[in-house]
Amino acid sequence: MSLFLREFARTRRDTGAIAPSSPWLAKALTRYVVPTPGSPRAVLEVGPGTGAVTRHVRAALDPLDSLELVEANPRFAALLERRYATDPQVRLRTGQVQQQELGTYDTIVCGLPFANFDATTVEQIFRHLLSALRPAGTLSFFAYSGMRPLRRMFTTGAELGTVLDTQAAVERALDAHQFRRETVLCNIPPAHVHHLAPVPGAAPGALAARNARFGYAG
């Protein structure tokens, strides 16, 4: 926790979160990290930070599965390198995800603070991640509840235009790709978890089929 707080104070724009993800948020973010026995699955986590969600992802892997981590913060990356250096199923990449040559993945879990980026960067990241998903894959990310109106309320001038453009970029991605949203109250602060699919404008039946595959009714 002390490293996380130091990095939040030092690089607030890039760290974004004010505290590591709670177990409840981690559970929601990893909802679709569901191993398929006998079939290897590839998982990507972007912005793992100190690894609060990574532990949940790693615990859900079968022996044939693989996990790639992409972390831009060098101090967080060093921590993760020490923790998973001897784990053959985990590979760490350092740097910004939009500059990485990604493979293809069944599940992507993203902890990036989209609200802190400009609209162009948001669009680049979503395009890069969604194009890296396999046809039945999922992308899950979170945003803090109530932060959008607060940002608009306390931002003025040219900066307000940047905030509105960024929020619009996120909304376009959600409108085109979101198939499920969860609210996690047991987190600091509470958060919404958004689950996206690579196919734009999925028919209503796609949600039922996807959730039935993973054993969820809603």
XYZ file of C-alpha atoms in Angstrom:
218
model
C 0.000 0.000 0.000
C 2.828 2.453 0.799
C 4.313 2.086 -2.708
C 0.886 2.627 -4.242
C 0.318 5.830 -2.247
C 3.771 7.153 -3.115
C 3.209 6.543 -6.801
C -0.273 8.094 -6.678
C 1.212 11.245 -5.153
C 4.123 11.290 -7.604
C 2.377 10.309 -10.858
C -1.296 10.959 -10.174
C -2.245 11.281 -13.832
C -0.890 7.863 -14.776
C -1.729 5.979 -11.572
C -5.327 7.207 -11.429
C -6.583 4.945 -8.644
C -6.348 6.286 -5.094
C -6.098 2.819 -3.525
C -5.494 -0.746 -4.725
C -8.581 -2.534 -6.022
C -10.668 -4.263 -3.358
C -11.274 -8.042 -3.564
C -14.854 -7.305 -4.681
C -13.688 -5.064 -7.522
C -11.055 -7.619 -8.487
C -13.732 -10.340 -8.586
C -15.912 -8.260 -10.916
C -12.991 -7.343 -13.177
C -12.010 -11.005 -13.506
C -15.599 -12.214 -14.025
C -14.789 -13.615 -17.455
C -11.370 -15.072 -16.689
C -12.887 -18.532 -16.914
C -10.513 -21.373 -17.827
C -11.561 -23.956 -20.386
C -10.197 -27.348 -19.266
C -7.904 -28.858 -21.868
C -7.803 -25.692 -23.976
C -5.144 -23.036 -23.306
C -6.442 -19.520 -22.795
C -4.500 -16.272 -23.114
C -5.174 -13.452 -20.647
C -3.835 -9.890 -20.741
C -3.876 -7.485 -17.810
C -3.145 -3.840 -18.598
C -2.100 -1.506 -15.806
C -1.809 -4.109 -13.035
C -0.175 -1.628 -10.637
C 0.858 -3.420 -7.454
C -0.926 -6.604 -8.531
C -4.135 -6.539 -6.466
C -6.162 -7.829 -9.426
C -3.291 -9.877 -10.839
C -3.482 -12.261 -7.890
C -7.120 -13.033 -8.768
C -6.274 -13.513 -12.444
C -3.354 -15.810 -11.635
C -5.476 -17.895 -9.284
C -8.024 -18.472 -12.073
C -5.504 -19.852 -14.567
C -5.274 -23.492 -15.537
C -1.802 -24.998 -16.116
C -2.067 -24.473 -19.898
C -3.141 -20.818 -19.638
C -0.884 -17.794 -19.962
C -0.971 -14.288 -18.510
C 0.701 -11.197 -19.946
C 1.056 -8.026 -17.860
C 1.636 -4.571 -19.363
C 2.722 -1.939 -16.827
C 3.998 1.540 -17.708
C 5.116 2.554 -14.208
C 8.714 1.291 -13.749
C 8.404 0.932 -9.953
C 5.224 -1.124 -10.237
C 6.852 -3.150 -13.022
C 9.866 -3.883 -10.820
C 7.586 -5.117 -8.039
C 5.708 -7.402 -10.438
C 8.967 -8.663 -11.938
C 10.186 -9.742 -8.508
C 6.879 -11.383 -7.678
C 6.435 -13.371 -10.913
C 10.030 -13.816 -12.101
C 9.926 -17.586 -11.582
C 6.342 -18.105 -12.799
C 6.442 -19.665 -16.293
C 2.813 -18.714 -16.998
C 3.313 -14.980 -16.436
C 5.120 -12.591 -18.786
C 5.707 -8.910 -18.009
C 5.940 -6.119 -20.577
C 6.885 -2.574 -19.612
C 5.669 0.588 -21.330
C 2.415 1.976 -22.671
C 0.038 -0.642 -24.011
C -0.787 1.268 -27.202
C 2.886 1.009 -28.142
C 3.057 -2.754 -27.590
C 2.757 -5.367 -30.315
C 0.080 -7.495 -28.712
C -0.935 -11.051 -29.414
C -4.535 -12.287 -29.313
C -6.379 -12.924 -26.077
C -9.474 -14.588 -24.702
C -9.745 -12.084 -21.851
C -8.334 -8.618 -21.241
C -8.546 -6.954 -17.819
C -7.718 -3.255 -17.837
C -6.931 -1.017 -14.869
C -5.937 2.101 -16.808
C -7.315 5.485 -15.651
C -9.078 6.447 -18.887
C -10.492 9.593 -17.267
C -6.938 10.945 -16.953
C -6.112 10.596 -20.662
C -6.981 12.746 -23.656
C -9.613 11.510 -26.100
C -7.107 10.477 -28.778
C -5.203 8.263 -26.319
C -8.452 6.704 -25.072
C -9.513 5.866 -28.619
C -6.083 4.419 -29.439
C -6.104 2.186 -26.369
C -9.641 0.876 -26.896
C -8.961 0.214 -30.578
C -5.713 -1.577 -29.749
C -7.236 -3.750 -27.021
C -10.466 -4.622 -28.819
C -8.540 -5.622 -31.943
C -6.426 -7.968 -29.794
C -9.470 -9.923 -28.596
C -10.441 -13.236 -30.097
C -14.018 -13.364 -31.494
C -15.578 -14.590 -28.238
C -13.236 -12.573 -26.024
C -14.019 -9.962 -23.394
C -12.476 -6.695 -22.247
C -13.238 -5.549 -18.686
C -12.319 -2.206 -17.125
C -13.592 -0.011 -14.302
C -14.414 3.615 -13.612
C -15.171 5.222 -10.268
C -18.842 5.959 -9.607
C -19.846 9.612 -9.601
C -16.530 10.904 -10.886
C -17.795 12.087 -14.284
C -20.145 14.813 -12.963
C -17.553 15.831 -10.356
C -14.926 16.337 -13.034
C -17.307 18.454 -15.068
C -18.307 20.454 -12.005
C -14.785 21.327 -10.903
C -13.180 21.825 -14.323
C -13.327 25.009 -16.388
C -11.974 26.516 -19.586
C -9.959 24.520 -22.092
C -9.450 21.715 -19.575
C -13.219 21.188 -19.419
C -13.251 20.630 -23.167
C -10.563 17.960 -22.764
C -12.554 16.254 -20.008
C -15.751 16.249 -22.091
C -13.916 14.896 -25.153
C -12.411 12.081 -23.070
C -15.766 11.165 -21.540
C -17.334 11.144 -25.004
C -14.578 8.808 -26.277
C -15.259 6.351 -23.448
C -19.010 6.540 -24.071
C -18.547 5.737 -27.758
C -16.626 2.593 -26.839
C -19.325 1.586 -24.370
C -22.158 2.260 -26.814
C -20.509 0.087 -29.443
C -19.136 -2.772 -27.357
C -20.540 -2.999 -23.810
C -22.656 -6.055 -23.041
C -22.735 -5.871 -19.237
C -22.097 -3.411 -16.399
C -21.635 -4.163 -12.692
C -21.599 -1.781 -9.734
C -19.140 -2.547 -6.929
C -19.964 -0.705 -3.721
C -17.270 -2.370 -1.601
C -14.369 -0.389 -3.004
C -12.687 2.962 -2.277
C -14.433 4.689 -3.949
C -17.292 2.568 -5.361
C -16.838 1.672 -9.009
C -18.593 0.516 -12.159
C -17.092 -2.424 -14.033
C -17.727 -2.444 -17.773
C -17.546 -5.634 -19.835
C -17.008 -5.215 -23.575
C -17.062 -7.588 -26.540
C -15.101 -7.097 -29.780
C -18.163 -7.257 -32.047
C -19.825 -3.811 -32.347
C -23.579 -3.586 -31.899
C -24.019 -7.128 -30.584
C -27.624 -8.316 -30.783
C -29.545 -8.668 -27.480
C -29.299 -12.449 -27.741
C -25.518 -12.229 -27.664
C -25.569 -11.115 -24.028
C -27.747 -14.051 -22.986
C -25.565 -16.495 -24.883
C -22.353 -15.058 -23.458
C -23.611 -15.071 -19.876
C -25.038 -18.577 -20.289
C -21.603 -19.729 -21.440
C -20.023 -18.398 -18.268
C -22.869 -19.416 -15.960
C -24.422 -16.009 -15.212
C -28.094 -15.156 -15.434
C -27.830 -11.353 -15.748
